[in-house]
């Protein structure tokens, strides 16, 4: 479906977009850019060139020139994982990254980090600070409560082996991401590992 707006609607629409952007950028309190305004884990390769004041200038220039040509589907994220549990997994991972950013933590240096186990097996951590030997597992579902007991047992074995091999392992459940107290404990643990 293609919708070409009338000139009036076009201006109105562009103002909504640009005004909202400018407002967000203007109310931030950082120097150039931070995780509250422009920065995100996914654009970390551009972090040193992001600047909220330049972004505001750009948005101001765009005012009046943006218009709605067609509907954009509501789903903006294109998940490569298709299983519902894995979808929850992705959301949990994104959420964990934004929690890190919001609390001023440095971003993980590795994503989907594979570690060989001494028994010939391997495990893939969702995130890692490999040099600090920190592994993060974000569980989309509470495997202890609802998951496959066999898988939960395997996970426990693997993670115990990791600890024996000198890895600092932090497991965060999806529920913990919404539980301020549980989350605070996990972040404190991470903070200690990162500061060693
Ligand atoms: Zn900022």
PDB file of N, CA and C in Angstrom, residues 7 25 31 34 41 84-85 130 164 173 196:
ATOM      1  N   UNK A   7       0.445  17.947   1.079  1.00  0.00           N
ATOM      2  CA  UNK A   7       1.563  18.777   1.563  1.00  0.00           C
ATOM      3  C   UNK A   7       1.451  19.098   3.048  1.00  0.00           C
ATOM      4  N   UNK A  25      17.616  14.223  21.734  1.00  0.00           N
ATOM      5  CA  UNK A  25      19.036  14.571  21.685  1.00  0.00           C
ATOM      6  C   UNK A  25      19.346  15.785  22.560  1.00  0.00           C
ATOM      7  N   UNK A  31      28.453  14.735  26.551  1.00  0.00           N
ATOM      8  CA  UNK A  31      29.238  15.660  25.738  1.00  0.00           C
ATOM      9  C   UNK A  31      28.927  15.526  24.250  1.00  0.00           C
ATOM     10  N   UNK A  34      26.021   9.220  23.948  1.00  0.00           N
ATOM     11  CA  UNK A  34      26.103   8.192  24.985  1.00  0.00           C
ATOM     12  C   UNK A  34      25.020   7.148  24.716  1.00  0.00           C
ATOM     13  N   UNK A  41      25.017  -0.807  21.144  1.00  0.00           N
ATOM     14  CA  UNK A  41      26.032  -1.847  20.950  1.00  0.00           C
ATOM     15  C   UNK A  41      26.283  -2.088  19.466  1.00  0.00           C
ATOM     16  N   UNK A  84      10.147 -19.624  18.771  1.00  0.00           N
ATOM     17  CA  UNK A  84       9.692 -18.621  19.733  1.00  0.00           C
ATOM     18  C   UNK A  84      10.645 -18.467  20.928  1.00  0.00           C
ATOM     19  N   UNK A  85      11.163 -19.594  21.450  1.00  0.00           N
ATOM     20  CA  UNK A  85      12.070 -19.524  22.597  1.00  0.00           C
ATOM     21  C   UNK A  85      13.347 -18.779  22.219  1.00  0.00           C
ATOM     22  N   UNK A 130      36.605 -11.790  26.664  1.00  0.00           N
ATOM     23  CA  UNK A 130      37.488 -12.960  26.605  1.00  0.00           C
ATOM     24  C   UNK A 130      38.792 -12.750  27.370  1.00  0.00           C
ATOM     25  N   UNK A 164      35.890 -24.521  36.237  1.00  0.00           N
ATOM     26  CA  UNK A 164      37.110 -25.272  36.554  1.00  0.00           C
ATOM     27  C   UNK A 164      38.255 -24.862  35.620  1.00  0.00           C
ATOM     28  N   UNK A 173      18.911 -14.837  33.862  1.00  0.00           N
ATOM     29  CA  UNK A 173      17.641 -15.276  33.279  1.00  0.00           C
ATOM     30  C   UNK A 173      16.869 -14.057  32.781  1.00  0.00           C
ATOM     31  N   UNK A 196      39.058  -6.726  38.013  1.00  0.00           N
ATOM     32  CA  UNK A 196      40.253  -7.514  38.400  1.00  0.00           C
ATOM     33  C   UNK A 196      41.395  -7.231  37.438  1.00  0.00           C
TER      34      UNK A 196
END
